[in-house]
Structure formats: C-alpha cells, structure tokens
Amino acid sequence: MSKHPSILPQLLIVVATLAGSAFFLAAEHQVAGKWGFSLDDSWIYATFARNLATGHGYSFNPGEPIGGATGPMYVFILAPLYLLFHDVVLPAKVLGIACLCASAILVYHSMRRVDPTDRIGPLLAGVLVGISPTLLWGAVSGMEVPVYLLVACLGIYFYTLERWTLTALCWAAGVWLRPDGIILALLAIVARPKLTARNSIGSAVVVGVIIGAYLLFNYAVGGGPLPNSVGVKSSFGGNLLGREWSMATQWLWLWGLSLRPISLGHHFALLIPAMIVGSIALIRRWPAFVAYAFGFPLVFGAFGPSGGQHGRYIAYVVPFGIILACSGLAYLAGRSFGRHYAKGLLAAGLLCIAWQVYVGQKVGIAHGWNVQNINEMQRFVAERIRRGASPGDTIAVNDIGAMGYFSGCYVVD
C-alpha cells in the first residue's frame, strides 16, 4: 500500500458529501424559509451552549445547573461557536458537515488498511458513508450525531493501525457525546486479536479514567451518574423480546430491508449479505467491526425500543457495516468476475450509491418539513410569548428546546 494515497479519491469523497449536504440545506431553505433544526432536542443543546457561553453555567434555565444534555462534550463544542458567532444554527450545521466529510475520509483510509490491494473498495466505502441519508440528516440536524460519528471513525482508523490505546481513547471519549458509547469503549478493551490481560491494561485504564470523569461530571451537575435525559428515554426491563424484535426490524430497515413497504430503508439491501460475507472474512482480524455492526442494536434494544428519527440512535453502525459490506462486495466480485472483479464491484457500488441518492432526496425534503414544523409551532409560539411575557415568568411545556431558546422565560418540562 502506498504511504501517500492519491488525493483524487479523497476529493471525490468530499465532493460527494458536500453535494449531499448542499441538497439537504437547499431543501431546508426552500421548504422552511429560514434556518432551524429538525428536532426540538437540538434547541436544548443550543440553549445549554448559549447559557454556558454567556456566563450562566451548564444549565437550561440560566444559572440552574442540571444534567439535561445527553452529550456534555457537544455543549462544550457549541458554546465557543455561540461566543464567536452569537448563533448556533448555521455554525452547528457547518460543524456537522465538516465532521461528516472527515468521517468519510477516515473510513476511506481505514478501508485501505483493511485491503491494501483494493482501489475501488476504499473509495466506495468513503462515498457510501458521506452520502448516507441517515448521516447527512445527522450532519445538518444540530445534534451530536456527526461529532460522535467522527470520534467513532477516528477510533476505527486507529483500530486498523492496531493502535489499541488510541482506539480506546477515541471510543471512550465518545461517551461524553453518547452514553451508549460505553459499548464501543468496552469493545476497545476486549475485541482485538491476540487479546491478553496484560496487553489490555493500557486500554482499560484509559477507558476507566475517561468514563470515571464523565460519571463525576454528571454527579456534579445533575446529581446522578447519567444525564437526566437518559433516564427519561431509557429503561431496562419490560417486554425485552418485543424490544429486541423492534430494534432488529429497525436495523434491517436502516440497511434497506424494510418490513413496511411504504418506508424505504436508507441503504441498499445488497449491503446486508455483503456485510455477512465481509464479517466472515474479517472477524478474526477486526472483531470489533463485526461485534458493533451486528451487536450494538441488540444491546441498545435492551434499554429502549426505538432507534430514533431516521435511525439516529443506531446510525453509528453505518461506517462499521459499510467497511464490512465493501469487503464482502470485493470478495463476491472477485469470485464472480475473476480478473474483471473491478467492474463487478463498481456496478454493485453504483447501485448502492443510486439507492442512497434516491432515498436521500426524500429524507432531505422531510428534514425541511421538520424544520418548518418547529419554526412555525414551537419557535413561533415562543417568540410570541417573549414579546408578551415579563422577566421571570414561567411556562410549562412538553417540547422545551425551542421554547427555552426563544421565549426568555423560565421553562418547566
């Protein structure tokens, strides 16, 4: 493998990612008329970031510390952006798009490590990550999705370099963005070839220190080991079998095998058998890829039945699954087309790309309507309240994000 990979494939990946992002932004502007977020949770992050930037502490209501943001690190990232631009909407979108571009490039380089002889597979993997409808939506949503994706993909890259401590550092740091990142953090300790107690000590220490600091922070601001939002949205018990079935169907939908004909999966279903073939080929060398791509939704399902809007809670399996799938496609193309395997791989890749472009158009338009709905409901009402309310007035609402950001009132959930 060349130590200096060609810049052209990386440029193509970035251009494809930027083109997909541009479509989402254009759809948002055309449908909604003004910039915003497609989830009320994004406005919760924005409110925390503004309060932190303006000297009111880590709080939703100014000066009242609370562990209400799922990803504290994301608040710490948004706060200086607000300080610089006095706004978080466009800065958060630019940050998200930049993170998605970087993640796609990291997947490209990781794939080159997985199969140094393949020139098409790494390019295909990078493009499929960059134009994934799920990840494009996340990039412009204002949520922590693209930042956690970048941390996960950086860990993937270090994992393929067999830099185990750096892998553990990245995947453990992700807990500060997504509490369920603890699953990846644990895989950094145990899911590697030639594992021994001795060679896992360094990774275990790194993971322990980072997660310990995270737990202490949550105790300091919220009085519990996890953010309050985690307790509200998750629980263990109940109909476990039903939860697992629900999560399995959402995982299949994410990869294009929808059990509801009216709901199109975000990726082409050909990737599922390709992932299985790739898993068989790579499980001994890269076991964490297989464990996370297939196992994470099942573990997550034990605590909650929903993968979230556009599969956002399980979206992080996408780069892992695409690396496995591209490896599997390369193997199948080689078996089917022999010396002409590149043509077969390219044809399969173009089918996958075409599907994602088609679905991405629909998801982008839906994103625009979600932004419009929040702008014309919660944001509109909050701005009306701000004009008529007095300082210190209290309002009680269900969706608190945009209300907290725009109303100027003390907000009770």
Short mmCIF file of C-alpha atoms in Angstrom, two decimals:
data_model
loop_
_atom_site.label_atom_id
_atom_site.label_comp_id
_atom_site.label_asym_id
_atom_site.label_seq_id
_atom_site.Cartn_x
_atom_site.Cartn_y
_atom_site.Cartn_z
CA MET A 1 0.00 0.00 0.00
CA SER A 2 1.34 3.42 -0.95
CA LYS A 3 2.27 5.60 2.00
CA HIS A 4 0.88 8.59 0.10
CA PRO A 5 -2.60 7.73 -1.22
CA SER A 6 -3.89 9.65 -4.20
CA ILE A 7 -5.69 12.85 -3.35
CA LEU A 8 -8.28 12.33 -6.10
CA PRO A 9 -10.37 9.64 -4.34
CA GLN A 10 -10.44 11.77 -1.21
CA LEU A 11 -11.55 14.81 -3.20
CA LEU A 12 -14.33 12.74 -4.78
CA ILE A 13 -15.49 11.64 -1.34
CA VAL A 14 -15.54 15.21 -0.04
CA VAL A 15 -17.33 16.50 -3.16
CA ALA A 16 -19.99 13.77 -2.86
CA THR A 17 -20.50 14.55 0.84
CA LEU A 18 -20.73 18.29 0.21
CA ALA A 19 -23.18 17.73 -2.65
CA GLY A 20 -25.45 15.66 -0.42
CA SER A 21 -25.20 18.22 2.37
CA ALA A 22 -25.96 21.05 -0.06
CA PHE A 23 -29.14 19.29 -1.15
CA PHE A 24 -30.30 18.95 2.47
CA LEU A 25 -29.59 22.62 3.13
CA ALA A 26 -31.33 23.67 -0.08
CA ALA A 27 -34.38 21.56 0.78
CA GLU A 28 -34.47 23.06 4.27
CA HIS A 29 -34.28 26.61 2.97
CA GLN A 30 -36.84 26.02 0.23
CA VAL A 31 -39.38 24.33 2.50
CA ALA A 32 -38.84 26.13 5.81
CA GLY A 33 -37.82 29.55 4.51
CA LYS A 34 -35.42 30.15 7.39
CA TRP A 35 -32.73 28.10 9.04
CA GLY A 36 -33.54 25.93 12.00
CA PHE A 37 -33.35 22.43 13.41
CA SER A 38 -35.47 19.41 12.60
CA LEU A 39 -35.51 18.16 16.20
CA ASP A 40 -36.52 20.05 19.33
CA ASP A 41 -33.64 18.30 21.13
CA SER A 42 -31.23 20.35 19.01
CA TRP A 43 -32.62 23.52 20.55
CA ILE A 44 -31.98 22.04 24.00
CA TYR A 45 -28.30 21.74 23.09
CA ALA A 46 -28.40 25.29 21.70
CA THR A 47 -29.87 26.62 24.94
CA PHE A 48 -27.25 24.88 27.07
CA ALA A 49 -24.48 26.18 24.80
CA ARG A 50 -25.77 29.76 24.89
CA ASN A 51 -26.06 29.74 28.68
CA LEU A 52 -22.55 28.34 29.04
CA ALA A 53 -21.14 30.88 26.58
CA THR A 54 -22.85 33.83 28.26
CA GLY A 55 -21.71 33.00 31.78
CA HIS A 56 -24.86 31.29 33.08
CA GLY A 57 -23.20 27.93 33.59
CA TYR A 58 -24.04 24.45 32.38
CA SER A 59 -27.78 24.98 32.53
CA PHE A 60 -31.03 25.01 30.61
CA ASN A 61 -32.67 27.71 32.70
CA PRO A 62 -29.90 30.29 33.25
CA GLY A 63 -27.93 29.78 36.45
CA GLU A 64 -29.64 26.49 37.37
CA PRO A 65 -27.18 23.60 36.79
CA ILE A 66 -28.82 20.43 35.53
CA GLY A 67 -27.70 17.31 33.70
CA GLY A 68 -30.23 17.75 30.91
CA ALA A 69 -27.98 17.45 27.85
CA THR A 70 -27.27 13.91 26.68
CA GLY A 71 -23.82 14.82 25.32
CA PRO A 72 -21.92 17.28 27.56
CA MET A 73 -18.98 17.43 25.15
CA TYR A 74 -21.27 18.68 22.41
CA VAL A 75 -22.38 21.54 24.65
CA PHE A 76 -18.71 22.40 25.26
CA ILE A 77 -18.11 22.43 21.49
CA LEU A 78 -21.17 24.55 20.65
CA ALA A 79 -20.53 27.14 23.39
CA PRO A 80 -17.42 28.72 21.80
CA LEU A 81 -19.22 28.71 18.44
CA TYR A 82 -22.00 30.76 20.00
CA LEU A 83 -19.42 33.04 21.58
CA LEU A 84 -17.85 33.64 18.16
CA PHE A 85 -20.97 33.93 16.00
CA HIS A 86 -23.75 34.77 18.52
CA ASP A 87 -25.71 31.95 16.92
CA VAL A 88 -25.56 28.17 16.82
CA VAL A 89 -27.79 27.18 13.91
CA LEU A 90 -25.51 27.65 10.91
CA PRO A 91 -22.29 27.04 12.90
CA ALA A 92 -23.71 23.70 14.08
CA LYS A 93 -24.60 22.72 10.52
CA VAL A 94 -21.16 23.67 9.19
CA LEU A 95 -19.56 21.73 12.04
CA GLY A 96 -21.74 18.71 11.27
CA ILE A 97 -20.92 18.73 7.56
CA ALA A 98 -17.19 19.09 8.28
CA CYS A 99 -17.36 16.16 10.71
CA LEU A 100 -19.16 14.01 8.13
CA CYS A 101 -16.54 14.83 5.47
CA ALA A 102 -13.74 13.94 7.89
CA SER A 103 -15.51 10.72 8.92
CA ALA A 104 -15.88 9.62 5.30
CA ILE A 105 -12.18 10.27 4.67
CA LEU A 106 -11.24 8.27 7.77
CA VAL A 107 -13.37 5.37 6.53
CA TYR A 108 -11.53 5.57 3.19
CA HIS A 109 -8.15 5.33 4.93
CA SER A 110 -9.39 2.58 7.25
CA MET A 111 -10.62 0.56 4.29
CA ARG A 112 -7.20 0.92 2.65
CA ARG A 113 -5.73 -0.68 5.76
CA VAL A 114 -8.27 -3.50 5.65
CA ASP A 115 -7.45 -4.36 2.00
CA PRO A 116 -4.33 -2.59 0.69
CA THR A 117 -4.72 -4.15 -2.78
CA ASP A 118 -8.20 -2.78 -3.45
CA ARG A 119 -8.51 0.66 -5.04
CA ILE A 120 -12.26 0.76 -5.59
CA GLY A 121 -13.43 -0.53 -2.20
CA PRO A 122 -11.98 2.34 -0.11
CA LEU A 123 -13.44 4.95 -2.46
CA LEU A 124 -16.81 3.22 -2.42
CA ALA A 125 -16.79 2.95 1.38
CA GLY A 126 -15.96 6.63 1.80
CA VAL A 127 -18.66 7.75 -0.63
CA LEU A 128 -21.33 5.50 0.91
CA VAL A 129 -20.60 6.94 4.35
CA GLY A 130 -20.50 10.50 3.04
CA ILE A 131 -23.88 10.27 1.27
CA SER A 132 -25.65 8.04 3.78
CA PRO A 133 -29.13 9.61 4.19
CA THR A 134 -29.01 8.88 7.91
CA LEU A 135 -25.66 10.59 8.36
CA LEU A 136 -26.48 13.52 6.06
CA TRP A 137 -29.57 14.14 8.13
CA GLY A 138 -27.46 13.97 11.28
CA ALA A 139 -24.92 16.42 9.85
CA VAL A 140 -27.49 19.21 9.46
CA SER A 141 -29.72 18.28 12.40
CA GLY A 142 -27.87 20.26 15.06
CA MET A 143 -27.50 17.10 17.15
CA GLU A 144 -24.35 15.40 18.41
CA VAL A 145 -24.62 12.75 15.68
CA PRO A 146 -21.79 13.94 13.35
CA VAL A 147 -19.36 14.72 16.17
CA TYR A 148 -19.79 11.29 17.73
CA LEU A 149 -19.53 9.76 14.26
CA LEU A 150 -16.16 11.48 13.80
CA VAL A 151 -14.89 10.21 17.16
CA ALA A 152 -16.05 6.68 16.27
CA CYS A 153 -14.42 6.80 12.81
CA LEU A 154 -11.16 8.12 14.25
CA GLY A 155 -11.23 5.12 16.57
CA ILE A 156 -11.88 2.86 13.57
CA TYR A 157 -8.80 4.27 11.87
CA PHE A 158 -6.58 3.72 14.91
CA TYR A 159 -8.08 0.23 15.29
CA THR A 160 -6.94 -0.71 11.78
CA LEU A 161 -3.48 0.61 12.69
CA GLU A 162 -3.58 -1.63 15.79
CA ARG A 163 -3.04 1.40 18.00
CA TRP A 164 -5.16 -0.02 20.77
CA THR A 165 -4.70 2.70 23.38
CA LEU A 166 -5.58 5.46 20.92
CA THR A 167 -8.60 3.44 19.83
CA ALA A 168 -9.70 3.21 23.46
CA LEU A 169 -9.11 6.95 23.92
CA CYS A 170 -11.38 7.83 20.98
CA TRP A 171 -14.15 5.38 21.72
CA ALA A 172 -14.18 6.18 25.43
CA ALA A 173 -14.27 9.93 24.72
CA GLY A 174 -17.42 9.22 22.72
CA VAL A 175 -19.25 8.51 25.98
CA TRP A 176 -19.18 12.27 26.59
CA LEU A 177 -21.28 12.60 23.41
CA ARG A 178 -23.41 9.45 23.57
CA PRO A 179 -23.77 7.47 26.83
CA ASP A 180 -24.28 4.30 24.78
CA GLY A 181 -20.74 4.91 23.54
CA ILE A 182 -19.72 2.79 26.50
CA ILE A 183 -20.36 -0.24 24.28
CA LEU A 184 -17.66 0.86 21.83
CA ALA A 185 -15.40 1.75 24.74
CA LEU A 186 -15.69 -1.77 26.14
CA LEU A 187 -15.06 -3.26 22.69
CA ALA A 188 -11.83 -1.25 22.57
CA ILE A 189 -10.67 -3.28 25.57
CA VAL A 190 -11.84 -6.79 24.68
CA ALA A 191 -12.40 -7.01 20.90
CA ARG A 192 -8.96 -7.32 19.37
CA PRO A 193 -6.81 -10.15 18.01
CA LYS A 194 -4.35 -11.86 20.36
CA LEU A 195 -6.02 -10.39 23.43
CA THR A 196 -4.36 -10.98 26.80
CA ALA A 197 -4.92 -9.47 30.23
CA ARG A 198 -1.53 -7.83 30.02
CA ASN A 199 -1.93 -6.11 26.66
CA SER A 200 -5.40 -4.81 27.54
CA ILE A 201 -4.36 -2.96 30.72
CA GLY A 202 -3.49 0.29 28.95
CA SER A 203 -6.81 0.44 27.13
CA ALA A 204 -8.73 -0.45 30.29
CA VAL A 205 -7.04 2.34 32.26
CA VAL A 206 -7.79 4.92 29.57
CA VAL A 207 -11.43 3.84 29.35
CA GLY A 208 -11.79 3.79 33.13
CA VAL A 209 -10.37 7.28 33.62
CA ILE A 210 -12.48 8.88 30.87
CA ILE A 211 -15.72 7.21 31.90
CA GLY A 212 -14.99 7.91 35.56
CA ALA A 213 -14.59 11.61 34.79
CA TYR A 214 -17.86 11.52 32.85
CA LEU A 215 -19.74 9.98 35.77
CA LEU A 216 -18.29 12.53 38.21
CA PHE A 217 -19.29 15.40 35.93
CA ASN A 218 -22.87 14.16 35.77
CA TYR A 219 -22.98 13.82 39.55
CA ALA A 220 -21.71 17.38 39.89
CA VAL A 221 -24.29 18.99 37.59
CA GLY A 222 -27.26 16.65 37.89
CA GLY A 223 -26.88 14.54 41.00
CA GLY A 224 -26.72 11.23 39.13
CA PRO A 225 -24.23 9.17 37.11
CA LEU A 226 -26.02 9.80 33.79
CA PRO A 227 -27.73 12.82 32.24
CA ASN A 228 -31.38 13.21 33.21
CA SER A 229 -32.39 12.81 29.57
CA VAL A 230 -31.01 9.26 29.55
CA GLY A 231 -33.25 8.22 32.42
CA VAL A 232 -36.29 9.73 30.71
CA LYS A 233 -35.73 7.97 27.38
CA SER A 234 -34.42 4.58 28.50
CA SER A 235 -35.23 1.83 30.96
CA PHE A 236 -34.31 -1.80 31.45
CA GLY A 237 -36.98 -4.46 31.68
CA GLY A 238 -40.49 -4.79 30.32
CA ASN A 239 -41.09 -6.74 27.14
CA LEU A 240 -37.44 -7.48 26.34
CA LEU A 241 -38.26 -9.81 23.44
CA GLY A 242 -40.53 -7.19 21.90
CA ARG A 243 -37.85 -4.53 22.27
CA GLU A 244 -35.25 -6.70 20.61
CA TRP A 245 -37.58 -7.53 17.73
CA SER A 246 -38.38 -3.85 17.27
CA MET A 247 -34.69 -2.94 17.22
CA ALA A 248 -33.88 -5.80 14.82
CA THR A 249 -36.52 -4.57 12.37
CA GLN A 250 -35.15 -1.03 12.61
CA TRP A 251 -31.62 -2.31 11.94
CA LEU A 252 -32.89 -4.18 8.88
CA TRP A 253 -34.73 -1.04 7.75
CA LEU A 254 -31.55 1.02 8.12
CA TRP A 255 -29.86 -1.40 5.70
CA GLY A 256 -32.69 -1.37 3.18
CA LEU A 257 -34.82 -4.34 4.22
CA SER A 258 -38.00 -2.64 5.40
CA LEU A 259 -40.87 -4.71 6.74
CA ARG A 260 -43.17 -1.79 5.88
CA PRO A 261 -43.49 -1.29 2.10
CA ILE A 262 -44.15 2.46 2.43
CA SER A 263 -40.92 3.03 4.38
CA LEU A 264 -37.71 2.98 2.33
CA GLY A 265 -34.54 1.86 4.07
CA HIS A 266 -31.68 4.34 3.89
CA HIS A 267 -29.15 1.94 2.34
CA PHE A 268 -29.37 -0.66 -0.43
CA ALA A 269 -30.35 -4.13 0.81
CA LEU A 270 -27.47 -5.71 -1.14
CA LEU A 271 -25.24 -4.48 1.68
CA ILE A 272 -26.75 -6.96 4.15
CA PRO A 273 -25.45 -10.20 2.53
CA ALA A 274 -22.24 -8.35 1.69
CA MET A 275 -21.84 -7.47 5.38
CA ILE A 276 -22.25 -11.12 6.31
CA VAL A 277 -19.59 -12.19 3.82
CA GLY A 278 -17.29 -9.39 4.96
CA SER A 279 -17.81 -10.37 8.59
CA ILE A 280 -16.72 -13.95 7.90
CA ALA A 281 -13.59 -12.64 6.20
CA LEU A 282 -12.66 -10.01 8.80
CA ILE A 283 -13.88 -11.28 12.16
CA ARG A 284 -10.54 -12.74 13.25
CA ARG A 285 -8.54 -9.63 12.39
CA TRP A 286 -11.10 -6.91 13.13
CA PRO A 287 -13.63 -8.44 15.59
CA ALA A 288 -14.86 -5.08 16.92
CA PHE A 289 -16.27 -4.19 13.49
CA VAL A 290 -18.45 -7.29 13.44
CA ALA A 291 -19.44 -7.10 17.10
CA TYR A 292 -20.55 -3.47 16.85
CA ALA A 293 -22.24 -3.58 13.44
CA PHE A 294 -24.45 -6.51 14.43
CA GLY A 295 -24.44 -6.40 18.23
CA PHE A 296 -24.93 -2.75 19.14
CA PRO A 297 -28.63 -2.55 18.17
CA LEU A 298 -29.37 -5.64 20.25
CA VAL A 299 -27.65 -4.23 23.33
CA PHE A 300 -29.29 -0.86 22.79
CA GLY A 301 -32.67 -2.56 22.40
CA ALA A 302 -32.46 -3.85 25.97
CA PHE A 303 -32.83 -0.25 27.18
CA GLY A 304 -35.16 1.28 24.61
CA PRO A 305 -37.38 0.07 21.76
CA SER A 306 -36.73 2.90 19.31
CA GLY A 307 -33.81 3.65 17.01
CA GLY A 308 -34.94 7.27 16.89
CA GLN A 309 -35.84 9.54 14.00
CA HIS A 310 -34.09 8.33 10.83
CA GLY A 311 -32.39 5.67 12.98
CA ARG A 312 -30.25 8.29 14.73
CA TYR A 313 -29.61 6.20 17.85
CA ILE A 314 -28.19 3.31 15.82
CA ALA A 315 -26.72 5.41 12.98
CA TYR A 316 -23.20 4.80 14.25
CA VAL A 317 -23.21 1.22 12.98
CA VAL A 318 -23.13 2.64 9.43
CA PRO A 319 -19.34 3.09 9.00
CA PHE A 320 -18.67 -0.29 10.61
CA GLY A 321 -21.26 -2.00 8.43
CA ILE A 322 -20.09 -0.30 5.25
CA ILE A 323 -16.48 -1.38 5.82
CA LEU A 324 -17.69 -4.96 6.26
CA ALA A 325 -20.02 -4.70 3.25
CA CYS A 326 -17.39 -3.25 0.91
CA SER A 327 -15.02 -6.05 1.91
CA GLY A 328 -17.76 -8.55 1.21
CA LEU A 329 -18.63 -6.97 -2.14
CA ALA A 330 -14.98 -7.08 -3.19
CA TYR A 331 -14.80 -10.78 -2.29
CA LEU A 332 -18.04 -11.61 -4.09
CA ALA A 333 -16.98 -9.63 -7.16
CA GLY A 334 -13.69 -11.50 -7.23
CA ARG A 335 -15.43 -14.86 -7.02
CA SER A 336 -17.98 -13.91 -9.68
CA PHE A 337 -15.91 -11.94 -12.19
CA GLY A 338 -12.35 -13.11 -11.63
CA ARG A 339 -9.87 -10.73 -13.24
CA HIS A 340 -12.72 -8.37 -14.07
CA TYR A 341 -13.79 -8.11 -10.45
CA ALA A 342 -13.36 -4.31 -10.53
CA LYS A 343 -16.23 -3.98 -13.00
CA GLY A 344 -18.50 -6.09 -10.82
CA LEU A 345 -17.56 -4.15 -7.69
CA LEU A 346 -18.10 -0.86 -9.48
CA ALA A 347 -21.53 -1.95 -10.75
CA ALA A 348 -22.61 -3.04 -7.27
CA GLY A 349 -21.26 0.18 -5.81
CA LEU A 350 -23.16 2.32 -8.30
CA LEU A 351 -26.39 0.52 -7.38
CA CYS A 352 -25.79 1.29 -3.71
CA ILE A 353 -24.95 4.92 -4.47
CA ALA A 354 -28.03 5.36 -6.68
CA TRP A 355 -30.28 3.99 -3.94
CA GLN A 356 -28.82 6.31 -1.31
CA VAL A 357 -29.17 9.32 -3.61
CA TYR A 358 -32.82 8.44 -4.29
CA VAL A 359 -33.68 7.94 -0.62
CA GLY A 360 -31.55 10.92 0.40
CA GLN A 361 -33.72 13.24 -1.68
CA LYS A 362 -36.80 12.13 0.24
CA VAL A 363 -35.07 12.38 3.61
CA GLY A 364 -33.75 15.84 2.77
CA ILE A 365 -37.23 17.11 1.93
CA ALA A 366 -38.64 15.51 5.09
CA HIS A 367 -35.89 17.28 7.05
CA GLY A 368 -37.01 20.59 5.56
CA TRP A 369 -40.60 19.99 6.63
CA ASN A 370 -39.50 19.04 10.15
CA VAL A 371 -37.59 22.33 10.40
CA GLN A 372 -40.62 24.19 9.10
CA ASN A 373 -42.89 22.50 11.65
CA ILE A 374 -40.72 23.51 14.59
CA ASN A 375 -40.24 27.03 13.23
CA GLU A 376 -43.97 27.52 12.75
CA MET A 377 -45.07 25.89 16.01
CA GLN A 378 -42.69 25.89 18.99
CA ARG A 379 -40.47 28.71 17.72
CA PHE A 380 -43.41 30.87 16.62
CA VAL A 381 -45.21 30.43 19.94
CA ALA A 382 -42.02 31.05 21.93
CA GLU A 383 -41.31 34.30 20.09
CA ARG A 384 -44.90 35.46 20.70
CA ILE A 385 -44.53 34.62 24.39
CA ARG A 386 -41.27 36.57 24.57
CA ARG A 387 -42.99 39.71 23.28
CA GLY A 388 -45.76 39.49 25.87
CA ALA A 389 -44.05 37.99 28.92
CA SER A 390 -42.34 39.76 31.79
CA PRO A 391 -38.87 38.87 33.12
CA GLY A 392 -39.08 35.86 35.42
CA ASP A 393 -42.34 34.50 34.01
CA THR A 394 -42.67 30.71 34.00
CA ILE A 395 -44.12 28.50 31.27
CA ALA A 396 -44.78 24.75 31.35
CA VAL A 397 -44.50 22.90 28.03
CA ASN A 398 -43.85 19.43 26.62
CA ASP A 399 -41.22 20.26 23.98
CA ILE A 400 -38.86 22.55 25.84
CA GLY A 401 -36.00 23.13 23.39
CA ALA A 402 -37.18 25.94 21.13
CA MET A 403 -39.32 27.30 23.96
CA GLY A 404 -36.27 27.61 26.17
CA TYR A 405 -34.15 29.20 23.46
CA PHE A 406 -36.65 31.80 22.20
CA SER A 407 -39.19 32.55 24.96
CA GLY A 408 -36.95 34.25 27.52
CA CYS A 409 -39.00 32.58 30.27
CA TYR A 410 -38.23 30.05 32.96
CA VAL A 411 -39.26 26.74 31.39
CA VAL A 412 -40.73 23.75 33.21
CA ASP A 413 -40.87 20.42 31.39
#
